[in-house]
DNA sequence: TTGAAAGCGCTAACAA
DNA sequence: TTGTTAGCGCTTTCAA
C-alpha cells in the first residue's frame, strides 16, 4: 500500500537500519549514503508511519484533553490554547466532552489509555472525581495535569486559578458601592468553580459584617437558561437582593434577561457580575462587570507540564496558581432601591 | 510494563491466538476456556493495546476534524456534534485549528496522515484550498468530507448548508420592511460563507430592482471587532445604509456596538441581521434577527459519511444539503430614516 | 560505517 | 477447538 522503510531501503540499496538512521539522525552515516537515501525518500514520497514508531517507542505524541463542554466559551478558549501549544511541541490533542458525567469520563479515559496516549489534561475536575483518583492510584507515573480544579487527595501536577480571590474582589466592589443583600447564581453544586467562588463571596461578606441568606444561593447548570431561571427566583423572593453574583458570564447574561423581563434596570435596580470575561461581556447592555483569567496562559502552562513530564518523568509534582483580574464595567453601580416587583 | 496478551495467555495456560479469539469474539472458543481467559483478563486488568491493533488492521479509530477556530461559536457547536457522534461510533477526534492558514492546514494534514488517521472532516474549506485537492489527487480513496464549503474541482463527500438561501431570506425580509440601501459586513474574502451569503443578498436585491453599492460590501476577519470596524465605516459613509447584513452573529453584535457608539437605535435607525443564531443572539438588546443552521445535524451527517466510507469504501461520492431557517427578532424593522450623523 | 535480526503487541491464516 | 507462526512498519542492539 503506502511506501515503507523497506521500499526506500531496497531502492537505495541499503539496509532498513541505515534508512532509519538517516531519518532520525542517529548513529553514523556517511554523507554519501545519507544523500542517496534522502534522494529516494523524496522520490518515493516516503512518510514515516508513526503507528509503528509509537508501538516501538511507546510514545504516541498525542495528549487527551478532557473538558465538560466545548460549547462553553471558556473551554473553547482553553482548548484553543492547549491545541496550539500542544502542536508547538509536536503533540496532537484528542478532545473529550464529558458534560461532567463521570461514566462518560471513565469511558473516555480508558479509551485514551488503550490508545496509548501520552498524557491527559483534566479541565475543571469535580472535587470527587473518581476517575482521576483511580488513574493515579493505578499508575502514579502517568502524566496528568488538573486544570482549574483539584480532586481531593490526589497528587498530580496542577494549574489553578484563584477564583475565590476573583469572587472576593467582585463582592467587595459591590459592598463598596453600598450593596447589602446579595444573590448568588452558581453552576453545579460540586464543581470547584462554584465552591471557590462562594468561598470568596463569603469572606468578603463576613469581613463587612453582612450576611448572605442561604436561600439566595442557587445552583443549576451552566447554561444561560439556568441563569435566567435562578435570577427570576431570586428577584421574586422576599429577600430580594440588590446585586447578583453569577458564577459565569453566561449565567450573568441569563440574569440580565430575567431583570429585563420584569422591568428592572441594570445597574440602578440591580447590579450583576459575571465571571470569565467572554467576548460578549463587553457587548451586552450595560457591559458586564466580571473577572478575567489568563486562559491562554492556563492552557499553555498545562501543556508545558504534561509535555515535560512525558519527555522526562520527574519525581515531584508541581502547581502553578494564577490570579484573576476584576474588570469593572457598567453592570454594577450604587443600588437605588426604589423598585417594586409584584411577587 | 503494562500487561499484554502474552501475560494473559501464559496465566490462562492457552495460546495468544486463543486469547485474541475470546477478546474479539472471533472463531470457535469453548465456553470453558472463554471463561478462564476472561477471568484472567479481569484479574490482570488487561487492556488491549490499540496501537498494535491499528498497526495490524490499518485502522486507528480516529478521525481528524479541521476547523478554522474553535473559539468561534459555530465551530464549537459543530465540534461538539462531531465529537459526540464520533464517540458513538467508537472514534476519537483529533482537533486542528487552522485559522484559515493553508500552511498550518498542510502541516496538520500530513501529521494526521502519518498517524494513520482513518478519515478527515474539513469544516468550511476555502474554495481554493490546495491541501484538500492535493490529498484527493494523491489518494482519491481516502475518506474525506467537506462540510459547509467545497473546493473547486475536488470530488469528495460533502455536507452543505444553502447559505445563499438564508441570506436571500434575510434580504427579502428587509426589503419587505421597506429598506432600500444595504451594508454588507462579511468575513474573509475567499471564504465560501462570504461568497454564498453575498450571492443570496444580490439575488434578492436584484429581484427587487434595487442596487447594492460596491463600497458597502466590506470584508474583514470574523471577530466582533471587525464587525464594529466595518459598521462604523458604513455608518459614516455618504451611502449610509438603513440595514446591515452581517455574515455572522458575532459580526452583527460588533455592528450593534458601532450603532450604539454613534447613537443610532436599532431597529429604528438601523436594522441589523446576523447568521448562525448563537446563544447570545437572543440575549442582546434588541434580540438579533438571524438565520439558523442545523449544526448538530451537520456534524452528525459528516461523521456518518466518514465512518461509513471508512468501514466500507464506496465507489461513489455523496452530498447532503441542508436549508437554513430565518429567525425574525427585534433587530429588524421598518426604517425611520430621520437620523443624522456627523460625518 | 553498515547490516542482520530481535522485538513492540496484536491479528489472522494455517495446521494440528 | 486450539496452537504455531508470519507479519504490520519501525527502532535498536550487536556484529561485522
XYZ file of C-alpha atoms (C1' of nucleotides) in Angstrom:
718
model
C 0.000 0.000 0.000
C 1.870 3.028 1.192
C 5.610 3.180 0.871
C 7.573 1.773 3.797
C 11.102 1.920 5.020
C 11.713 -1.339 3.162
C 10.853 0.189 -0.162
C 13.250 3.020 0.499
C 15.985 0.640 1.624
C 15.639 -1.593 -1.396
C 15.627 1.257 -3.884
C 18.608 2.895 -2.195
C 20.446 -0.403 -1.920
C 20.956 -0.221 1.810
C 19.550 -1.897 4.913
C 16.463 -0.595 6.641
C 18.501 0.224 9.703
C 20.522 2.611 7.616
C 17.410 4.309 6.368
C 16.181 4.571 9.913
C 19.470 6.142 10.915
C 19.368 8.850 8.316
C 15.703 9.503 9.011
C 16.353 10.024 12.701
C 19.846 11.480 12.556
C 21.084 8.786 14.843
C 24.384 6.949 14.638
C 26.998 7.228 11.929
C 26.003 7.507 8.311
C 28.336 8.566 5.542
C 27.411 11.718 3.762
C 27.175 9.764 0.543
C 24.603 7.232 1.674
C 22.682 9.891 3.560
C 22.252 11.822 0.350
C 21.310 8.740 -1.591
C 18.724 7.701 0.966
C 17.248 11.168 1.216
C 17.003 11.217 -2.535
C 14.961 8.033 -2.562
C 12.843 9.293 0.310
C 11.904 12.339 -1.707
C 11.469 10.393 -4.882
C 9.160 7.834 -3.310
C 7.431 10.452 -1.208
C 8.035 8.327 1.827
C 6.276 9.278 5.055
C 7.063 7.643 8.324
C 4.328 5.525 9.869
C 4.008 6.963 13.334
C 1.979 3.996 14.472
C 4.933 1.669 14.141
C 7.140 4.237 15.830
C 4.657 4.576 18.636
C 4.454 0.827 19.115
C 8.225 0.710 19.391
C 8.822 3.797 21.454
C 5.646 3.739 23.484
C 5.020 7.365 22.669
C 2.143 8.466 20.533
C 2.760 12.200 20.616
C -0.859 12.660 21.482
C -2.471 14.046 24.584
C -6.056 13.897 25.733
C -7.969 16.963 26.818
C -10.971 16.266 28.957
C -13.412 19.123 29.372
C -17.058 19.420 30.362
C -18.274 21.039 27.152
C -16.541 22.713 24.241
C -19.678 24.725 23.638
C -18.895 26.753 26.730
C -16.772 29.681 25.661
C -14.282 29.305 28.467
C -13.423 25.773 27.394
C -13.324 26.754 23.765
C -10.668 29.325 24.556
C -8.830 26.877 26.725
C -8.970 24.156 24.123
C -7.646 26.523 21.558
C -4.676 27.348 23.759
C -3.996 23.705 24.548
C -4.238 22.672 20.949
C -1.917 25.423 19.781
C 0.663 24.822 22.447
C 0.466 21.063 22.001
C 1.031 21.459 18.314
C 4.026 23.642 19.012
C 5.537 20.715 20.888
C 4.605 18.216 18.206
C 1.607 16.788 20.005
C -1.922 16.319 18.739
C -4.816 16.627 21.084
C -7.837 14.380 21.318
C -10.851 16.237 22.587
C -13.311 14.686 25.036
C -16.534 16.337 26.225
C -17.872 14.757 29.371
C -20.775 17.009 30.363
C -19.477 16.350 33.860
C -20.767 12.824 33.502
C -18.371 10.551 35.360
C -19.297 7.449 33.403
C -18.647 9.218 30.164
C -15.366 10.428 31.543
C -14.432 6.937 32.650
C -15.100 5.550 29.223
C -13.037 8.282 27.602
C -10.152 7.717 29.943
C -9.983 4.024 29.273
C -10.295 4.654 25.556
C -7.432 7.115 25.685
C -5.324 4.724 27.686
C -5.904 1.906 25.231
C -4.705 4.201 22.529
C -1.517 4.762 24.474
C -1.982 8.435 24.705
C 0.999 10.094 26.409
C -0.791 12.260 28.946
C -4.095 13.775 29.937
C -5.205 17.257 30.897
C -8.350 17.297 33.001
C -10.067 20.673 32.884
C -12.252 21.645 35.850
C -12.374 18.251 37.512
C -15.062 17.945 40.142
C -13.665 17.570 43.596
C -14.851 13.982 43.997
C -13.929 12.775 40.524
C -13.353 9.029 40.924
C -11.664 8.500 37.581
C -8.694 10.727 38.212
C -8.213 9.121 41.561
C -8.385 5.622 40.115
C -5.993 6.525 37.348
C -3.474 7.972 39.757
C -3.715 5.088 42.134
C -3.128 2.633 39.359
C -0.274 4.481 37.753
C 1.117 7.424 39.702
C 3.689 7.991 36.996
C 1.222 8.655 34.224
C 1.403 12.319 33.155
C -1.724 14.069 34.314
C -2.485 17.687 34.957
C -5.536 19.007 36.653
C -6.517 22.427 35.418
C -8.786 24.814 37.249
C -9.799 22.325 39.893
C -8.409 19.629 42.127
C -9.650 16.265 43.220
C -9.327 15.706 46.914
C -6.460 13.504 47.936
C -4.905 13.152 44.528
C -1.401 14.264 43.854
C -0.785 15.441 40.299
C 0.568 18.484 38.556
C -1.903 21.336 38.720
C -2.670 24.639 37.087
C -5.099 26.671 39.133
C -6.852 29.997 39.195
C -7.553 31.604 42.496
C -11.220 32.029 41.752
C -12.069 32.746 45.332
C -9.943 35.865 45.000
C -11.915 36.995 41.977
C -15.189 36.410 43.767
C -13.865 38.246 46.777
C -12.886 41.253 44.683
C -16.242 41.358 42.983
C -18.131 41.130 46.251
C -16.010 43.764 47.908
C -16.579 46.028 44.934
C -20.337 45.614 45.370
C -20.132 46.245 49.075
C -18.197 49.427 48.476
C -20.938 50.525 46.146
C -23.368 50.157 49.027
C -24.945 46.777 48.440
C -26.006 44.787 51.454
C -28.094 41.943 50.110
C -26.773 39.527 47.529
C -27.956 36.741 45.334
C -25.531 34.092 44.134
C -26.151 32.163 40.944
C -23.853 29.166 40.748
C -23.373 26.167 38.487
C -23.047 22.563 39.567
C -23.094 22.049 43.276
C -19.866 20.106 43.409
C -17.855 21.954 40.836
C -14.862 23.600 42.343
C -15.743 26.726 40.404
C -18.936 27.029 42.421
C -17.300 26.279 45.738
C -14.338 28.619 45.288
C -16.475 31.499 44.244
C -18.832 31.039 47.088
C -15.884 30.995 49.479
C -14.592 34.308 48.193
C -18.042 35.836 48.403
C -18.494 34.671 51.970
C -15.169 36.029 53.078
C -15.916 39.483 51.703
C -19.420 39.477 53.152
C -18.238 38.390 56.578
C -15.483 40.979 56.580
C -18.142 43.603 56.092
C -20.324 42.156 58.837
C -23.088 41.438 56.384
C -24.983 38.213 55.838
C -25.674 36.032 52.874
C -29.072 34.396 53.124
C -28.891 30.723 52.308
C -31.978 30.780 50.138
C -30.228 33.306 47.933
C -27.581 30.801 46.880
C -28.864 28.957 43.834
C -27.340 26.063 41.929
C -28.090 24.835 38.439
C -26.381 24.036 35.189
C -24.046 26.467 33.446
C -26.352 27.493 30.618
C -27.848 30.917 30.042
C -31.278 29.474 30.721
C -30.206 28.436 34.200
C -29.088 31.969 34.949
C -32.447 33.283 33.873
C -34.302 30.775 35.996
C -32.222 31.307 39.107
C -32.362 35.080 38.791
C -36.129 35.062 38.437
C -36.392 33.016 41.562
C -34.155 35.459 43.420
C -35.896 38.542 42.147
C -39.336 37.316 43.058
C -38.389 36.284 46.559
C -38.949 38.121 49.784
C -35.233 38.527 50.358
C -34.806 40.169 47.010
C -31.146 41.112 46.610
C -29.825 44.329 45.078
C -26.914 42.544 43.498
C -26.450 39.173 41.842
C -23.097 37.489 41.585
C -23.119 34.857 38.874
C -20.541 32.122 38.529
C -20.050 32.705 34.807
C -20.735 35.424 32.277
C -23.266 33.273 30.517
C -25.204 32.818 33.728
C -24.907 36.557 34.295
C -26.383 37.265 30.887
C -29.223 34.948 31.787
C -29.721 37.180 34.828
C -29.857 40.203 32.536
C -32.758 38.618 30.749
C -34.551 37.932 33.985
C -34.092 41.527 35.085
C -35.364 42.837 31.779
C -38.324 40.508 31.756
C -39.616 42.027 34.963
C -38.677 45.567 34.135
C -35.654 46.071 36.343
C -32.902 48.302 35.060
C -29.245 47.424 35.440
C -27.410 48.666 37.454
C -29.893 51.040 39.087
C -32.321 48.425 40.281
C -29.966 45.501 40.180
C -26.211 45.077 39.881
C -24.929 41.946 38.182
C -21.451 40.464 37.961
C -20.096 37.602 35.901
C -17.000 35.510 35.686
C -14.736 34.718 32.690
C -14.933 37.875 30.587
C -16.102 36.185 27.422
C -16.153 38.242 24.268
C -19.811 39.124 24.629
C -19.359 40.528 28.128
C -18.463 43.898 26.676
C -21.186 43.790 24.081
C -24.166 43.377 26.339
C -26.025 46.445 27.577
C -24.783 47.560 30.030
C -21.351 45.965 29.668
C -20.750 43.307 32.277
C -18.535 43.730 35.311
C -16.647 40.487 35.520
C -13.382 38.792 36.325
C -10.907 37.602 33.770
C -8.482 34.678 33.923
C -5.390 34.279 31.790
C -6.988 31.404 29.908
C -4.361 31.163 27.231
C -1.647 31.042 29.840
C -3.535 28.330 31.704
C -3.594 26.168 28.624
C -0.003 26.838 27.774
C 1.183 26.030 31.253
C -0.836 22.824 31.414
C 0.658 21.643 28.146
C 4.146 22.545 29.288
C 3.575 20.434 32.353
C 2.327 17.310 30.598
C 4.841 17.531 27.833
C 7.748 17.979 30.174
C 6.692 15.019 32.307
C 6.183 12.939 29.201
C 9.629 13.731 27.966
C 11.382 13.467 31.284
C 9.480 11.867 34.145
C 10.071 13.720 37.348
C 9.789 12.634 40.941
C 7.862 15.630 42.158
C 4.553 17.262 41.278
C 4.143 20.955 40.767
C 1.386 23.503 40.921
C 1.035 26.902 39.294
C -1.589 29.322 40.526
C -2.810 32.343 38.600
C -4.658 35.350 39.922
C -7.749 36.566 38.120
C -8.344 40.243 37.422
C -11.528 42.198 38.030
C -12.896 44.234 35.139
C -15.373 46.871 36.261
C -17.944 47.849 33.674
C -21.461 49.190 33.602
C -23.436 46.388 35.204
C -22.504 47.337 38.755
C -23.493 50.559 40.486
C -24.901 52.070 43.599
C -28.251 50.496 44.478
C -31.217 52.803 44.064
C -33.626 50.615 45.926
C -36.836 52.188 44.796
C -38.338 49.492 42.691
C -41.206 47.176 43.308
C -41.950 43.854 41.786
C -45.206 42.077 42.016
C -44.460 38.894 43.876
C 5.404 -2.691 31.696
C 1.701 -2.989 31.050
C 0.095 -6.369 30.745
C -0.040 -7.884 27.279
C -1.861 -10.650 25.588
C 1.107 -12.883 26.319
C 0.724 -12.427 30.048
C -2.916 -13.347 29.811
C -2.165 -16.375 27.639
C 0.523 -17.661 29.954
C -1.528 -17.256 33.082
C -4.557 -18.864 31.465
C -2.455 -21.645 30.019
C -3.535 -21.062 26.416
C -2.043 -19.624 23.246
C -2.207 -15.929 22.478
C -4.399 -16.600 19.495
C -6.956 -18.101 21.797
C -6.914 -15.031 23.933
C -7.269 -12.903 20.848
C -10.239 -15.001 19.814
C -12.133 -14.576 23.023
C -11.285 -10.891 23.142
C -12.690 -10.317 19.689
C -15.426 -12.924 19.645
C -13.975 -14.422 16.529
C -13.705 -18.108 15.692
C -14.542 -21.027 17.919
C -13.720 -20.978 21.592
C -15.124 -23.404 24.126
C -17.178 -21.881 26.830
C -14.770 -23.236 29.367
C -11.633 -21.590 28.025
C -13.551 -18.402 27.290
C -14.494 -18.149 30.917
C -10.997 -18.944 32.073
C -9.462 -16.368 29.783
C -11.954 -13.697 30.743
C -11.204 -14.427 34.350
C -7.520 -13.804 33.832
C -8.284 -10.704 31.787
C -10.212 -9.283 34.717
C -7.699 -10.439 37.247
C -4.758 -8.923 35.433
C -6.747 -5.873 34.445
C -5.677 -6.403 30.887
C -6.425 -3.653 28.373
C -5.905 -4.104 24.696
C -3.167 -2.049 23.118
C -4.944 -0.329 20.256
C -1.663 0.712 18.728
C -0.771 -2.841 17.902
C -4.252 -3.464 16.609
C -4.044 -0.375 14.484
C -0.704 -1.388 13.047
C -2.187 -4.723 12.080
C -5.585 -3.622 10.852
C -4.581 -0.262 9.497
C -7.415 1.381 11.350
C -6.841 3.769 14.189
C -10.453 4.536 15.018
C -9.555 8.177 14.959
C -10.700 10.944 12.687
C -9.338 14.413 12.210
C -11.506 17.495 12.356
C -10.046 20.537 10.682
C -11.709 23.839 11.511
C -10.694 27.477 11.314
C -11.087 28.270 15.008
C -12.764 26.504 17.909
C -13.183 29.866 19.579
C -15.866 30.706 17.071
C -19.158 29.537 18.476
C -20.328 27.932 15.293
C -17.317 25.621 15.193
C -17.587 24.895 18.881
C -21.117 23.621 18.336
C -20.044 21.714 15.289
C -17.078 20.176 17.052
C -19.274 19.112 19.873
C -21.607 17.336 17.482
C -18.761 15.672 15.618
C -17.091 14.541 18.787
C -20.289 13.109 20.219
C -21.260 11.309 17.075
C -17.721 10.055 16.515
C -17.661 8.684 20.003
C -20.949 6.945 19.394
C -19.251 5.086 16.545
C -16.161 4.349 18.588
C -13.994 7.023 17.032
C -11.922 9.674 18.736
C -11.443 13.016 17.119
C -8.265 14.990 16.833
C -8.941 18.684 16.676
C -6.996 21.020 14.398
C -7.397 24.810 14.289
C -6.014 26.302 11.126
C -7.029 29.961 11.317
C -7.573 29.515 7.604
C -3.827 29.346 7.231
C -3.087 26.914 4.425
C 0.417 26.128 5.629
C -0.842 25.276 9.050
C -3.506 23.136 7.467
C -0.942 21.379 5.316
C 1.176 20.567 8.300
C -1.808 19.228 10.197
C -2.871 17.080 7.311
C 0.495 15.463 6.922
C 0.716 14.943 10.646
C -2.677 13.264 10.677
C -1.727 11.091 7.757
C 1.476 9.957 9.423
C -0.588 8.936 12.381
C -2.736 6.810 10.113
C -5.885 8.592 10.975
C -8.881 6.964 9.282
C -10.555 9.992 7.786
C -10.758 13.762 7.845
C -13.609 16.229 8.070
C -12.757 19.634 6.665
C -15.074 22.318 8.006
C -15.592 25.418 5.868
C -12.793 24.807 3.413
C -11.896 27.831 1.346
C -12.721 27.409 -2.275
C -9.117 27.323 -3.430
C -7.802 25.110 -0.642
C -4.726 23.400 -2.136
C -4.358 20.770 0.579
C -7.652 19.061 0.036
C -7.010 18.976 -3.651
C -3.520 17.516 -3.187
C -4.807 14.931 -0.754
C -7.558 13.818 -3.096
C -5.298 13.691 -6.096
C -2.816 11.550 -4.244
C -5.348 9.204 -2.729
C -8.898 9.500 -4.036
C -9.977 6.651 -1.790
C -9.084 8.360 1.473
C -12.254 9.188 3.426
C -12.752 12.933 3.360
C -15.811 15.041 3.863
C -16.066 18.696 3.166
C -18.521 20.433 5.440
C -20.057 23.801 4.773
C -17.910 24.573 1.794
C -16.451 22.998 -1.295
C -13.132 23.223 -3.021
C -13.417 23.743 -6.728
C -12.768 20.682 -8.831
C -12.475 18.227 -5.965
C -14.770 15.275 -5.663
C -15.440 14.172 -2.094
C -18.410 13.561 0.121
C -19.991 16.825 1.183
C -22.349 18.216 3.768
C -23.552 21.668 2.843
C -25.832 24.411 4.003
C -27.583 26.533 1.481
C -26.332 29.753 2.979
C -27.253 31.757 -0.038
C -30.846 30.849 0.711
C -30.555 32.165 4.252
C -29.028 35.396 3.034
C -31.730 35.674 0.424
C -34.450 35.246 3.011
C -32.918 37.840 5.277
C -32.539 40.348 2.491
C -36.029 39.816 1.225
C -37.328 40.283 4.748
C -35.526 43.618 4.938
C -36.822 44.693 1.575
C -40.344 43.884 2.607
C -39.839 46.089 5.636
C -39.055 48.927 3.280
C -35.273 49.018 3.219
C -33.590 50.131 0.050
C -29.968 50.659 0.926
C -27.882 47.923 2.463
C -24.498 47.405 4.023
C -22.885 44.003 3.988
C -20.328 43.007 6.588
C -18.515 39.868 5.531
C -15.608 37.787 6.778
C -12.705 36.536 4.718
C -12.878 37.412 1.099
C -12.469 33.884 -0.182
C -14.460 32.012 2.383
C -17.411 30.310 0.856
C -19.521 31.642 3.687
C -18.863 35.160 2.455
C -19.427 34.337 -1.156
C -22.628 32.372 -0.674
C -24.181 34.981 1.505
C -23.330 37.742 -0.885
C -24.886 35.741 -3.693
C -28.141 35.365 -1.828
C -28.186 39.044 -0.982
C -27.584 40.033 -4.568
C -30.327 37.840 -5.887
C -32.886 39.310 -3.522
C -31.744 42.850 -4.240
C -31.832 42.366 -7.964
C -35.255 40.795 -7.816
C -36.467 43.952 -6.130
C -34.806 46.169 -8.704
C -32.618 47.731 -6.067
C -28.864 48.183 -6.079
C -26.119 47.211 -3.707
C -23.332 49.774 -3.757
C -19.940 48.110 -4.026
C -18.377 50.307 -1.365
C -20.973 48.996 1.052
C -19.595 45.467 0.886
C -16.884 45.143 3.497
C -14.548 42.253 4.242
C -12.545 41.547 7.359
C -11.921 38.829 9.889
C -14.731 37.081 11.752
C -14.232 38.746 15.121
C -16.612 41.109 16.874
C -14.078 43.885 16.475
C -14.182 43.524 12.711
C -17.943 43.929 12.763
C -17.583 47.111 14.745
C -14.963 48.499 12.409
C -16.822 47.668 9.236
C -20.100 49.009 10.586
C -18.520 52.281 11.616
C -17.141 52.676 8.158
C -20.550 52.020 6.653
C -22.404 54.298 9.007
C -20.099 57.208 8.470
C -20.158 56.976 4.696
C -22.160 59.007 2.249
C -24.128 55.962 1.147
C -25.176 55.218 4.657
C -27.387 52.128 4.589
C -30.535 51.645 6.669
C -29.820 47.965 7.134
C -26.688 45.932 7.689
C -26.465 42.267 6.842
C -23.607 40.637 8.714
C -22.102 37.280 7.814
C -22.177 36.020 11.393
C -23.902 36.875 14.643
C -20.647 37.932 16.205
C -20.028 40.393 13.409
C -23.612 41.577 13.836
C -23.053 42.197 17.511
C -20.000 44.213 16.561
C -22.340 46.260 14.384
C -24.613 46.790 17.393
C -21.706 48.366 19.192
C -20.940 50.620 16.289
C -24.553 51.755 16.140
C -24.646 52.443 19.834
C -21.373 54.285 19.797
C -22.792 56.856 17.422
C -26.197 56.992 18.994
C -28.265 55.068 16.471
C -31.106 52.995 17.772
C -31.879 49.517 16.499
C -34.059 48.841 14.601
C -35.496 52.347 14.137
C -32.369 53.942 12.769
C -30.673 50.801 11.641
C -31.737 47.215 11.087
C -29.138 44.505 11.603
C -29.147 40.817 10.763
C -26.751 38.058 11.693
C -26.079 34.480 10.757
C -25.742 31.357 12.931
C -28.115 32.043 15.824
C -25.580 31.637 18.584
C -26.848 31.545 22.134
C -26.236 35.240 22.701
C -28.296 36.247 19.704
C -31.441 36.195 21.818
C -29.800 37.902 24.748
C -28.637 41.069 23.056
C -30.860 44.104 23.058
C -32.792 44.050 20.825
C -32.649 40.338 20.084
C -30.978 39.593 16.781
C -32.776 38.588 13.619
C -30.651 35.838 12.180
C -30.574 32.559 10.350
C -30.034 29.205 11.955
C -28.445 26.060 10.563
C -28.957 22.572 11.889
C -25.403 22.494 13.190
C -25.759 19.325 15.153
C -27.222 17.557 12.166
C -24.355 18.823 10.013
C -21.834 17.274 12.357
C -23.743 14.042 12.690
C -24.128 13.653 8.959
C -20.453 14.381 8.328
C -19.414 11.744 10.821
C -21.839 9.239 9.346
C -20.269 9.852 5.984
C -16.646 9.407 7.015
C -17.365 6.473 9.236
C -19.366 4.667 6.616
C -16.661 5.158 3.995
C -14.024 4.056 6.463
C -15.922 0.892 7.208
C -16.970 0.133 3.697
C -15.263 2.063 0.901
C -17.736 3.054 -1.740
C -17.296 3.884 -5.376
C -19.418 6.997 -5.370
C -19.402 10.287 -3.520
C -22.461 11.828 -1.959
C -23.658 15.227 -0.903
C -26.270 16.305 1.623
C -27.599 19.840 1.589
C -29.464 21.455 4.456
C -31.656 24.539 4.367
C -31.167 27.220 6.985
C -34.102 28.841 8.750
C -34.681 32.531 9.295
C -35.459 33.659 12.832
C -37.036 37.087 12.963
C -36.455 39.021 16.156
C -36.230 42.621 17.255
C -33.210 43.866 15.348
C -35.062 44.348 12.082
C -37.853 46.796 11.493
C -39.207 49.457 9.208
C -36.632 52.184 8.576
C -37.466 55.524 10.134
C -34.862 57.473 8.230
C -34.820 60.613 10.292
C -31.444 60.445 11.869
C -28.310 62.382 11.171
C -24.735 61.504 11.913
C -21.877 63.903 11.821
C -19.605 62.597 9.097
C 30.089 2.974 8.630
C 26.765 -0.565 7.633
C 23.748 -4.843 8.040
C 21.136 -8.678 10.412
C 17.897 -9.666 13.469
C 15.119 -9.250 17.557
C 11.332 -7.326 19.178
C 6.951 -3.647 20.197
C 1.562 -6.193 20.981
C -1.562 -7.723 18.188
C -4.430 -10.386 14.216
C -5.126 -13.969 11.042
C -4.031 -17.585 8.174
C -2.845 -22.323 8.541
C -2.048 -26.673 10.952
C -3.000 -29.735 14.238
C -11.470 -26.268 19.412
C -6.714 -24.744 19.981
C -1.772 -23.674 18.880
C 2.051 -22.034 15.721
C 3.693 -18.629 13.115
C 4.149 -14.917 9.967
C 3.739 -10.449 9.611
C 2.097 -4.900 10.457
C 6.473 -0.803 9.973
C 9.575 0.705 12.749
C 13.864 1.180 16.297
C 17.817 -0.612 18.271
C 21.184 -3.612 19.930
C 25.003 -6.349 18.364
C 28.194 -7.952 14.815
C 30.672 -7.331 11.013
